Tab-separated table of C-alpha atoms in Angstrom:
chain	number	residue	atom	x	y	z
A	1	MET	CA	0.000	0.000	0.000
A	2	LYS	CA	2.849	2.369	0.965
A	3	LYS	CA	4.760	1.436	-2.174
A	4	ALA	CA	1.697	2.206	-4.335
A	5	LEU	CA	1.190	5.558	-2.580
A	6	ARG	CA	4.873	6.456	-2.961
A	7	PHE	CA	4.705	5.570	-6.664
A	8	THR	CA	1.630	7.800	-7.136
A	9	VAL	CA	3.349	10.747	-5.433
A	10	VAL	CA	6.461	10.369	-7.592
A	11	ILE	CA	4.323	10.319	-10.764
A	12	ALA	CA	2.486	13.440	-9.617
A	13	ILE	CA	5.770	15.255	-9.005
A	14	LEU	CA	7.122	14.253	-12.417
A	15	VAL	CA	3.927	15.468	-14.122
A	16	ALA	CA	4.145	18.758	-12.269
A	17	LEU	CA	7.779	19.211	-13.265
A	18	ALA	CA	6.894	18.444	-16.871
A	19	LEU	CA	4.207	21.125	-16.818
A	20	VAL	CA	6.703	23.638	-15.426
A	21	VAL	CA	9.187	22.776	-18.197
A	22	VAL	CA	6.474	23.132	-20.838
A	23	ALA	CA	5.393	26.472	-19.390
A	24	CYS	CA	8.980	27.736	-19.394
A	25	ARG	CA	9.450	26.652	-22.981
A	26	ASN	CA	6.289	28.581	-23.974
A	27	ASP	CA	7.843	31.754	-22.539
A	28	GLU	CA	11.317	31.430	-24.028
A	29	PRO	CA	12.483	31.147	-27.657
A	30	GLU	CA	13.656	27.783	-28.773
A	31	PRO	CA	17.432	27.602	-29.250
A	32	VAL	CA	18.766	26.530	-32.598
A	33	ALA	CA	20.068	23.003	-32.289
A	34	THR	CA	23.452	22.072	-33.759
A	35	PRO	CA	23.241	18.622	-35.319
A	36	GLU	CA	25.526	16.034	-33.771
A	37	PRO	CA	27.326	13.445	-35.932
A	38	THR	CA	25.759	10.006	-35.872
A	39	PRO	CA	27.768	7.811	-33.435
A	40	THR	CA	29.152	4.472	-34.564
A	41	PRO	CA	27.474	1.261	-33.272
A	42	GLU	CA	30.512	0.684	-31.038
A	43	ALA	CA	30.123	4.122	-29.486
A	44	GLN	CA	26.389	3.597	-29.016
A	45	ALA	CA	27.058	0.349	-27.126
A	46	GLU	CA	29.599	2.046	-24.877
A	47	ALA	CA	27.247	4.971	-24.184
A	48	THR	CA	24.243	2.834	-23.353
A	49	PRO	CA	23.940	2.778	-19.523
A	50	GLU	CA	23.415	-0.509	-17.682
A	51	PRO	CA	19.870	-0.925	-16.371
A	52	THR	CA	19.688	-0.018	-12.710
A	53	GLU	CA	17.484	-1.418	-10.007
A	54	GLU	CA	15.836	0.963	-7.583
A	55	PRO	CA	16.614	0.197	-3.919
A	56	GLY	CA	13.958	-2.056	-2.451
A	57	ASP	CA	12.676	-3.292	-5.791
A	58	GLU	CA	12.189	-7.069	-6.155
A	59	PRO	CA	12.472	-9.151	-9.320
A	60	VAL	CA	9.031	-9.523	-10.794
A	61	ASP	CA	9.075	-13.336	-10.485
A	62	GLN	CA	9.613	-13.430	-6.707
A	63	VAL	CA	6.678	-14.360	-4.498
A	64	GLU	CA	5.767	-14.738	-0.844
A	65	LEU	CA	4.495	-18.081	0.455
A	66	THR	CA	2.602	-19.129	3.550
A	67	PHE	CA	3.426	-22.284	5.533
A	68	ALA	CA	1.614	-23.805	8.522
A	69	TRP	CA	2.485	-26.627	10.922
A	70	TRP	CA	1.754	-27.929	14.395
A	71	GLY	CA	4.288	-28.579	17.123
A	72	GLY	CA	6.157	-27.153	20.077
A	73	ASP	CA	8.995	-24.685	20.488
A	74	PHE	CA	11.739	-27.117	19.489
A	75	ARG	CA	10.038	-27.962	16.193
A	76	ALA	CA	9.347	-24.281	15.571
A	77	GLU	CA	13.046	-23.427	15.959
A	78	GLN	CA	13.995	-26.101	13.450
A	79	THR	CA	11.248	-25.176	10.995
A	80	HIS	CA	12.137	-21.482	10.966
A	81	TYR	CA	15.754	-22.381	10.284
A	82	VAL	CA	14.885	-24.665	7.363
A	83	LEU	CA	12.430	-22.195	5.824
A	84	ASP	CA	15.056	-19.455	5.992
A	85	MET	CA	17.538	-21.855	4.381
A	86	PHE	CA	15.081	-22.485	1.544
A	87	ILE	CA	14.568	-18.759	0.931
A	88	GLU	CA	18.325	-18.191	0.683
A	89	GLN	CA	18.691	-20.727	-2.137
A	90	SER	CA	15.401	-19.967	-3.905
A	91	ASP	CA	15.206	-17.750	-6.963
A	92	GLN	CA	11.416	-17.655	-6.654
A	93	VAL	CA	10.531	-17.069	-2.999
A	94	SER	CA	11.458	-13.871	-1.150
A	95	TYR	CA	9.548	-14.481	2.088
A	96	ILE	CA	7.506	-17.152	3.886
A	97	HIS	CA	4.718	-16.231	6.289
A	98	ARG	CA	4.467	-18.844	9.061
A	99	SER	CA	1.668	-20.153	11.288
A	100	VAL	CA	2.277	-22.653	14.095
A	101	ALA	CA	-0.060	-24.018	16.749
A	102	SER	CA	-0.441	-26.975	19.050
A	103	PHE	CA	-2.004	-30.069	17.506
A	104	ALA	CA	-5.321	-29.327	19.248
A	105	ASP	CA	-5.402	-25.688	18.096
A	106	TYR	CA	-4.033	-26.307	14.622
A	107	TRP	CA	-7.167	-27.788	13.071
A	108	PRO	CA	-9.598	-25.066	14.237
A	109	MET	CA	-7.114	-22.518	12.849
A	110	LEU	CA	-7.102	-24.263	9.457
A	111	ALA	CA	-10.888	-24.614	9.502
A	112	ILE	CA	-11.246	-20.832	9.815
A	113	GLN	CA	-8.774	-20.308	6.975
A	114	ALA	CA	-10.505	-22.908	4.806
A	115	ALA	CA	-13.841	-21.143	5.254
A	116	ALA	CA	-12.246	-17.800	4.361
A	117	GLY	CA	-10.398	-19.211	1.346
A	118	THR	CA	-7.041	-18.310	2.882
A	119	LEU	CA	-5.392	-21.662	3.563
A	120	PRO	CA	-1.585	-21.523	3.439
A	121	ASP	CA	0.224	-22.443	0.250
A	122	VAL	CA	1.796	-25.432	1.997
A	123	MET	CA	0.559	-27.046	5.181
A	124	GLN	CA	1.545	-29.903	7.419
A	125	GLN	CA	-1.152	-32.576	7.297
A	126	ASP	CA	-2.148	-35.677	9.264
A	127	VAL	CA	-3.453	-38.989	7.977
A	128	SER	CA	-6.634	-38.537	10.011
A	129	ARG	CA	-7.649	-35.465	7.969
A	130	LEU	CA	-6.703	-36.367	4.414
A	131	LEU	CA	-10.094	-37.603	3.198
A	132	GLU	CA	-11.881	-34.752	4.928
A	133	TYR	CA	-9.794	-32.130	3.153
A	134	GLN	CA	-9.878	-33.986	-0.142
A	135	ALA	CA	-13.671	-34.170	-0.045
A	136	SER	CA	-13.743	-30.377	0.358
A	137	ASN	CA	-11.383	-29.920	-2.629
A	138	LEU	CA	-8.758	-28.240	-0.467
A	139	PHE	CA	-5.733	-30.030	-1.942
A	140	THR	CA	-3.813	-29.505	-5.164
A	141	ASN	CA	-2.988	-32.785	-6.885
A	142	MET	CA	0.817	-32.945	-6.891
A	143	ALA	CA	1.041	-35.763	-9.468
A	144	PRO	CA	1.708	-33.383	-12.410
A	145	PHE	CA	4.439	-31.616	-10.425
A	146	ILE	CA	6.043	-34.990	-9.664
A	147	ALA	CA	5.744	-36.155	-13.277
A	148	ASP	CA	7.605	-33.153	-14.704
A	149	GLY	CA	10.178	-32.982	-11.913
A	150	ARG	CA	9.064	-29.790	-10.208
A	151	ILE	CA	8.779	-32.017	-7.136
A	152	ASN	CA	11.769	-34.325	-7.295
A	153	LEU	CA	11.046	-37.783	-5.835
A	154	THR	CA	13.861	-39.659	-7.561
A	155	ASP	CA	15.160	-41.115	-4.288
A	156	ILE	CA	11.785	-41.565	-2.570
A	157	PRO	CA	10.288	-45.103	-2.390
A	158	GLN	CA	6.955	-45.537	-4.145
A	159	SER	CA	5.407	-46.786	-0.890
A	160	VAL	CA	6.019	-43.339	0.596
A	161	VAL	CA	4.222	-41.655	-2.307
A	162	ASP	CA	1.379	-44.188	-2.102
A	163	ALA	CA	0.796	-43.266	1.554
A	164	GLY	CA	-0.547	-39.880	0.461
A	165	THR	CA	-2.218	-40.963	-2.785
A	166	ILE	CA	-6.002	-41.240	-2.881
A	167	GLY	CA	-8.023	-41.914	-6.006
A	168	GLY	CA	-4.935	-41.533	-8.180
A	169	GLU	CA	-4.187	-38.055	-6.823
A	170	VAL	CA	-1.079	-37.340	-4.771
A	171	ILE	CA	-2.567	-35.047	-2.163
A	172	ALA	CA	0.092	-35.354	0.532
A	173	LEU	CA	3.734	-36.403	0.817
A	174	PRO	CA	4.934	-37.815	4.144
A	175	ILE	CA	8.168	-36.407	5.522
A	176	GLY	CA	8.579	-38.924	8.355
A	177	MET	CA	7.803	-42.502	9.373
A	178	ASN	CA	6.507	-43.028	12.916
A	179	VAL	CA	5.165	-45.686	15.249
A	180	ALA	CA	2.960	-45.317	18.308
A	181	ALA	CA	5.251	-45.071	21.328
A	182	MET	CA	4.873	-44.665	25.086
A	183	LEU	CA	7.520	-42.457	26.697
A	184	TYR	CA	8.249	-42.907	30.384
A	185	ASN	CA	10.400	-41.715	33.282
A	186	ALA	CA	13.142	-44.355	33.162
A	187	THR	CA	14.950	-42.742	36.088
A	188	LEU	CA	11.953	-43.283	38.361
A	189	LEU	CA	11.476	-46.883	37.277
A	190	GLU	CA	15.159	-47.629	37.859
A	191	GLU	CA	14.925	-46.139	41.347
A	192	LEU	CA	11.948	-48.417	42.036
A	193	GLY	CA	13.692	-51.454	40.531
A	194	LEU	CA	11.028	-51.797	37.823
A	195	GLU	CA	11.088	-52.113	34.023
A	196	ALA	CA	8.734	-51.160	31.192
A	197	PRO	CA	9.482	-53.827	28.561
A	198	ARG	CA	8.426	-53.620	24.939
A	199	ASN	CA	5.243	-55.417	23.901
A	200	MET	CA	3.652	-55.422	27.345
A	201	THR	CA	0.218	-56.939	27.496
A	202	LEU	CA	-2.559	-54.775	28.897
A	203	ASP	CA	-2.587	-56.855	32.111
A	204	GLN	CA	1.171	-56.411	32.524
A	205	PHE	CA	0.793	-52.686	32.007
A	206	ILE	CA	-1.966	-52.385	34.598
A	207	GLU	CA	0.103	-54.385	37.097
A	208	LEU	CA	3.090	-52.107	36.468
A	209	ALA	CA	0.926	-48.981	36.859
A	210	GLU	CA	-0.503	-50.264	40.147
A	211	THR	CA	2.959	-51.112	41.485
A	212	ILE	CA	4.432	-47.723	40.574
A	213	TYR	CA	1.521	-45.974	42.293
A	214	GLU	CA	1.793	-48.109	45.428
A	215	MET	CA	5.564	-47.566	45.705
A	216	SER	CA	5.798	-43.878	44.756
A	217	GLY	CA	2.350	-42.299	44.491
A	218	VAL	CA	3.096	-41.450	40.837
A	219	ARG	CA	0.148	-42.018	38.537
A	220	THR	CA	-0.297	-43.274	34.974
A	221	ASN	CA	-1.372	-41.385	31.859
A	222	TRP	CA	-2.905	-43.837	29.420
A	223	ALA	CA	-6.213	-42.208	28.437
A	224	HIS	CA	-5.079	-38.694	27.609
A	225	ASN	CA	-3.055	-37.011	24.826
A	226	ASP	CA	-4.640	-38.596	21.707
A	227	PRO	CA	-6.839	-41.505	22.848
A	228	ALA	CA	-7.529	-42.446	19.222
A	229	ASN	CA	-4.079	-44.035	19.075
A	230	GLN	CA	-4.668	-46.069	22.245
A	231	MET	CA	-8.054	-47.099	20.872
A	232	GLU	CA	-6.473	-48.019	17.534
A	233	VAL	CA	-3.991	-50.390	19.212
A	234	HIS	CA	-6.685	-51.801	21.479
A	235	LEU	CA	-9.029	-52.606	18.578
A	236	ARG	CA	-6.324	-54.030	16.317
A	237	ALA	CA	-5.445	-56.491	19.075
A	238	GLN	CA	-9.034	-57.767	18.789
A	239	GLY	CA	-8.681	-58.246	15.042
A	240	VAL	CA	-10.737	-55.215	14.006
A	241	ASN	CA	-9.927	-51.715	12.776
A	242	PHE	CA	-11.137	-48.469	14.270
A	243	PHE	CA	-12.334	-47.421	10.814
A	244	GLU	CA	-13.240	-49.613	7.876
A	245	GLY	CA	-14.219	-48.092	4.551
A	246	ASN	CA	-16.485	-45.148	5.268
A	247	GLY	CA	-17.627	-46.412	8.659
A	248	LEU	CA	-16.493	-47.952	11.912
A	249	GLY	CA	-14.708	-51.281	11.862
A	250	ALA	CA	-15.807	-52.239	15.379
A	251	THR	CA	-18.996	-52.727	17.383
A	252	ALA	CA	-19.900	-51.394	20.828
A	253	ASP	CA	-18.607	-54.590	22.476
A	254	HIS	CA	-15.120	-53.942	21.124
A	255	PHE	CA	-14.967	-50.581	22.931
A	256	VAL	CA	-15.974	-51.730	26.420
A	257	GLU	CA	-12.583	-52.912	27.739
A	258	PHE	CA	-10.923	-49.654	26.661
A	259	PHE	CA	-13.295	-47.566	28.781
A	260	ALA	CA	-13.257	-50.145	31.583
A	261	THR	CA	-9.464	-49.854	31.895
A	262	ILE	CA	-9.760	-46.093	32.284
A	263	ALA	CA	-12.534	-46.363	34.878
A	264	ARG	CA	-10.559	-48.948	36.835
A	265	GLY	CA	-7.475	-46.721	36.932
A	266	ILE	CA	-9.454	-43.675	38.074
A	267	ASN	CA	-11.350	-45.618	40.748
A	268	ASP	CA	-8.230	-47.334	42.076
A	269	GLY	CA	-6.217	-44.096	42.033
A	270	TRP	CA	-3.355	-45.128	39.750
A	271	HIS	CA	-4.595	-43.195	36.709
A	272	ILE	CA	-4.350	-39.403	36.538
A	273	ARG	CA	-7.637	-37.538	36.634
A	274	PRO	CA	-8.477	-35.213	33.703
A	275	GLU	CA	-8.529	-32.033	35.781
A	276	HIS	CA	-5.009	-32.812	37.000
A	277	ILE	CA	-3.461	-33.212	33.569
A	278	ALA	CA	-5.209	-30.433	31.660
A	279	GLY	CA	-2.584	-28.342	29.890
A	280	ARG	CA	0.226	-30.739	30.770
A	281	GLU	CA	0.042	-33.202	27.872
A	282	GLY	CA	2.673	-31.557	25.657
A	283	ALA	CA	6.446	-31.730	25.875
A	284	GLU	CA	7.007	-28.213	27.218
A	285	GLN	CA	4.670	-28.624	30.203
A	286	ASN	CA	4.290	-32.336	30.791
A	287	SER	CA	2.830	-34.141	33.793
A	288	MET	CA	6.090	-36.104	34.074
A	289	TRP	CA	8.078	-32.901	34.717
A	290	TYR	CA	6.801	-32.048	38.226
A	291	PRO	CA	9.860	-32.095	40.518
A	292	PRO	CA	9.489	-34.401	43.567
A	293	GLY	CA	9.421	-31.464	46.010
A	294	ASP	CA	6.808	-29.499	44.067
A	295	GLU	CA	3.476	-28.849	45.765
A	296	ASN	CA	1.813	-30.641	42.847
A	297	ALA	CA	4.216	-33.584	42.848
A	298	ASN	CA	1.304	-35.873	43.707
A	299	LEU	CA	-0.060	-35.054	40.242
A	300	ARG	CA	2.983	-36.479	38.456
A	301	THR	CA	2.710	-39.260	35.909
A	302	TRP	CA	5.420	-41.757	35.004
A	303	ASN	CA	4.460	-42.047	31.335
A	304	THR	CA	2.777	-40.414	28.362
A	305	PRO	CA	1.410	-42.015	25.140
A	306	VAL	CA	2.716	-40.244	22.022
A	307	TRP	CA	4.509	-40.958	18.715
A	308	SER	CA	8.092	-42.096	18.284
A	309	ASN	CA	9.159	-38.886	16.526
A	310	MET	CA	8.211	-36.888	19.626
A	311	LEU	CA	11.082	-38.405	21.634
A	312	ASN	CA	13.489	-35.680	20.533
A	313	GLY	CA	11.208	-32.890	21.754
A	314	TYR	CA	10.645	-34.637	25.074
A	315	LEU	CA	14.385	-35.143	25.548
A	316	HIS	CA	14.848	-31.457	24.799
A	317	ASP	CA	12.261	-30.334	27.380
A	318	SER	CA	12.705	-32.930	30.130
A	319	PRO	CA	14.637	-32.187	33.341
A	320	GLU	CA	18.375	-32.767	33.022
A	321	ASP	CA	18.384	-35.487	35.689
A	322	MET	CA	15.573	-37.509	34.048
A	323	GLU	CA	16.214	-40.284	31.560
A	324	ILE	CA	13.364	-40.842	29.117
A	325	GLY	CA	12.534	-44.416	28.097
A	326	MET	CA	10.417	-45.503	25.140
A	327	THR	CA	8.286	-48.602	24.738
A	328	THR	CA	5.223	-49.813	22.855
A	329	TYR	CA	1.617	-49.195	23.815
A	330	PRO	CA	0.184	-51.968	25.975
A	331	SER	CA	-1.934	-54.453	24.038
A	332	ASN	CA	-3.566	-57.839	24.527
A	333	ASN	CA	-1.917	-58.821	21.233
A	334	PRO	CA	1.126	-56.571	20.809
A	335	ILE	CA	2.163	-57.639	17.307
A	336	ALA	CA	-1.373	-57.258	15.982
A	337	GLY	CA	-1.832	-54.004	17.881
A	338	ASN	CA	1.465	-52.293	17.013
A	339	PHE	CA	1.701	-50.346	13.767
A	340	GLY	CA	3.959	-48.008	11.862
A	341	ARG	CA	2.760	-45.387	9.456
A	342	ALA	CA	3.792	-42.504	7.292
A	343	SER	CA	3.147	-39.226	9.050
A	344	MET	CA	3.788	-35.513	9.050
A	345	PHE	CA	2.552	-35.031	5.505
A	346	LEU	CA	3.138	-31.899	3.455
A	347	SER	CA	0.273	-30.811	1.215
A	348	MET	CA	-0.139	-28.043	-1.331
A	349	THR	CA	-3.519	-26.426	-0.840
A	350	SER	CA	-5.960	-25.525	-3.575
A	351	HIS	CA	-5.892	-21.919	-2.288
A	352	THR	CA	-2.302	-21.329	-3.368
A	353	ASN	CA	-1.672	-18.659	-6.000
A	354	HIS	CA	1.927	-19.806	-6.376
A	355	PRO	CA	1.873	-23.547	-7.148
A	356	ASP	CA	5.348	-23.658	-8.698
A	357	ALA	CA	6.935	-21.946	-5.707
A	358	ALA	CA	4.970	-24.150	-3.296
A	359	ALA	CA	6.130	-27.228	-5.196
A	360	SER	CA	9.737	-26.062	-4.963
A	361	LEU	CA	9.430	-25.785	-1.172
A	362	ILE	CA	8.069	-29.331	-0.899
A	363	SER	CA	10.777	-30.640	-3.220
A	364	PHE	CA	13.430	-28.902	-1.117
A	365	TRP	CA	12.059	-30.497	2.053
A	366	MET	CA	12.125	-33.965	0.493
A	367	ASN	CA	15.660	-33.695	-0.899
A	368	SER	CA	17.819	-31.162	0.930
A	369	LEU	CA	20.650	-32.860	2.778
A	370	GLU	CA	21.544	-29.578	4.469
A	371	ALA	CA	17.989	-29.174	5.795
A	372	HIS	CA	17.890	-32.693	7.187
A	373	GLU	CA	21.333	-32.274	8.720
A	374	HIS	CA	19.656	-29.606	10.830
A	375	MET	CA	16.349	-31.390	11.536
A	376	LEU	CA	17.916	-34.841	12.017
A	377	GLY	CA	14.666	-36.785	12.071
A	378	GLU	CA	12.644	-34.562	14.408
A	379	ARG	CA	9.491	-35.194	12.368
A	380	GLY	CA	10.070	-38.944	12.181
A	381	VAL	CA	12.452	-41.333	10.484
A	382	ILE	CA	13.552	-39.632	7.250
A	383	VAL	CA	11.667	-41.044	4.239
A	384	ASN	CA	14.445	-40.295	1.756
A	385	PRO	CA	16.775	-43.314	2.236
A	386	VAL	CA	19.738	-41.558	0.595
A	387	ILE	CA	19.526	-38.678	3.057
A	388	ALA	CA	18.724	-41.003	5.969
A	389	ALA	CA	21.954	-42.917	5.333
A	390	ALA	CA	23.963	-39.720	4.861
A	391	VAL	CA	22.919	-38.176	8.190
A	392	TYR	CA	22.812	-41.309	10.357
A	393	ASP	CA	26.277	-40.774	11.831
A	394	GLN	CA	25.273	-37.229	12.782
A	395	LEU	CA	22.187	-38.275	14.729
A	396	ASP	CA	22.233	-37.616	18.430
A	397	GLU	CA	20.549	-39.730	21.093
A	398	GLY	CA	16.908	-38.998	20.267
A	399	PRO	CA	16.892	-39.630	16.506
A	400	ARG	CA	19.153	-42.680	16.859
A	401	ARG	CA	16.860	-44.244	19.434
A	402	GLN	CA	13.839	-43.329	17.348
A	403	THR	CA	15.345	-44.905	14.231
A	404	GLU	CA	16.174	-48.096	16.142
A	405	PHE	CA	12.723	-48.252	17.737
A	406	VAL	CA	10.850	-47.718	14.472
A	407	GLY	CA	13.024	-50.340	12.812
A	408	TRP	CA	12.328	-52.808	15.618
A	409	VAL	CA	8.550	-52.296	15.497
A	410	ASN	CA	8.448	-52.598	11.712
A	411	ASN	CA	10.642	-55.709	11.672
A	412	GLY	CA	8.169	-58.407	12.676
A	413	ASN	CA	6.748	-56.673	15.750
A	414	SER	CA	3.735	-55.006	14.178
A	415	SER	CA	1.036	-55.388	11.539
A	416	PRO	CA	0.182	-53.266	8.470
A	417	PHE	CA	-1.569	-50.025	9.244
A	418	ASN	CA	-5.255	-49.457	8.571
A	419	PRO	CA	-6.561	-47.689	5.478
A	420	THR	CA	-6.767	-43.901	5.521
A	421	ARG	CA	-9.363	-42.637	7.978
A	422	PRO	CA	-12.664	-41.640	6.336
A	423	GLU	CA	-14.239	-38.243	6.093
A	424	GLY	CA	-15.767	-37.478	9.478
A	425	ALA	CA	-13.024	-39.301	11.401
A	426	ALA	CA	-11.911	-36.081	13.086
A	427	GLU	CA	-15.440	-35.590	14.442
A	428	VAL	CA	-15.488	-39.200	15.655
A	429	ILE	CA	-12.183	-38.694	17.469
A	430	ALA	CA	-13.505	-35.496	19.064
A	431	GLU	CA	-16.463	-37.525	20.316
A	432	LEU	CA	-14.057	-40.148	21.671
A	433	ASN	CA	-12.342	-37.424	23.686
A	434	ASP	CA	-15.683	-36.283	25.093
A	435	VAL	CA	-16.763	-39.809	26.041
A	436	ARG	CA	-13.352	-40.474	27.606
A	437	ASP	CA	-13.893	-37.403	29.794
A	438	GLN	CA	-17.335	-38.635	30.803
A	439	VAL	CA	-15.788	-41.902	31.947
A	440	THR	CA	-12.889	-40.273	33.793
A	441	HIS	CA	-15.343	-37.998	35.618
A	442	GLY	CA	-17.505	-40.971	36.560
A	443	ASN	CA	-20.509	-39.773	34.560
A	444	MET	CA	-20.714	-42.892	32.367
A	445	THR	CA	-20.140	-46.576	32.969
A	446	PRO	CA	-17.824	-48.334	30.520
A	447	GLU	CA	-20.779	-50.202	28.992
A	448	ALA	CA	-22.846	-47.021	28.583
A	449	ALA	CA	-19.831	-45.181	27.169
A	450	ALA	CA	-19.145	-47.916	24.619
A	451	GLU	CA	-22.746	-47.996	23.415
A	452	HIS	CA	-23.047	-44.209	23.334
A	453	PHE	CA	-19.794	-43.799	21.443
A	454	TYR	CA	-20.738	-46.489	18.921
A	455	GLN	CA	-24.114	-44.914	18.215
A	456	VAL	CA	-22.818	-41.356	17.869
A	457	ALA	CA	-19.771	-42.347	15.806
A	458	SER	CA	-21.924	-44.459	13.490
A	459	GLY	CA	-24.282	-41.545	13.006
A	460	ILE	CA	-21.378	-39.271	12.092
A	461	LEU	CA	-19.963	-41.631	9.491
A	462	TRP	CA	-23.116	-43.165	7.970
């Protein structure tokens, strides 16, 4: 706006000066001009001044992009660094506007932007939302950009591309591979002489939770964070999927034990109550971080259910004297329940006015060794195997442990992941959160919660 106003003022001044010159010429006699000899072509070339660029002017082909993601402070630091790195090497993009929010706040933010037609050019996406956004025509199909090389996937396995392909359209490209993982206070368990082995059964987990509570007063967090993941593992162990096709893959009976485990933990005292963990699910302010002498130390938990790629952030934010362990979610059938999946997708939205520039950003993210030398697997195990091999020796504790853990789960200790969640899945998961809260507050029995959830979720999807 200021540039346009400045330009208008300059034009007005030039016009005024021109009028003054014309007026002066009308008052004075014209001088007789002496003809100059015609210069040679060589002299013309030497006399022709080089074009100059006004200070502050930008090349006409440069654009500004917008980019949005979810995550904490550690991820934000890394993302800003990588986006700045991209701008420095780009001949198209002069600036990137950035939006970041927590996972819970991210989707309402995007919903507002979608309604206003102002979605970012490139956004981080989750498998649970792909069909929902596709149904609303909010993605740009990246297949043509891949076909002509504007998005370079030469080193990317086809299985990675397939993870974000629906109906023949490449609507999202994963930038990390994750598995469901439960992080825990290994220092506390060592002090108590206890262990949290991989592939615990649900009974073993409950026994461990009870023992930790009896010995230390420290509670368990199993129902909070994203209960859809716990439910997913729980249902897979029973041989059914949370979602199947466009509907649920389970009946009310399949949900009962999940809610019963929560109710048992609340009633017996070993599970944290919802009012005591509110606002302390993330890495920066986690319920595991209360120091023993804190007035709220009785609200501590020894564990938190998350994703494997979140280990690095938790290591970054945990107290210096606390060792963080990582194990699988408890399950009555661990191998059937465990799963790995592509995650942390990047999508180009249909609202972008700069598709080529947006494609170049995605291509950079998929292929830049320098960028991944900085991120080092923070968003999951790197999907580009060439880059993954190149940076492995540079990985510090978190990414190395994550890479080993994901490899272990995917090497005979898990089962293939479910199909992409259907449109409406996000609303179903929101309902799951609400029903979980009803159970933790004692307002619903496990049987009533299972039936209620089944009926409401079925109504949402069918």
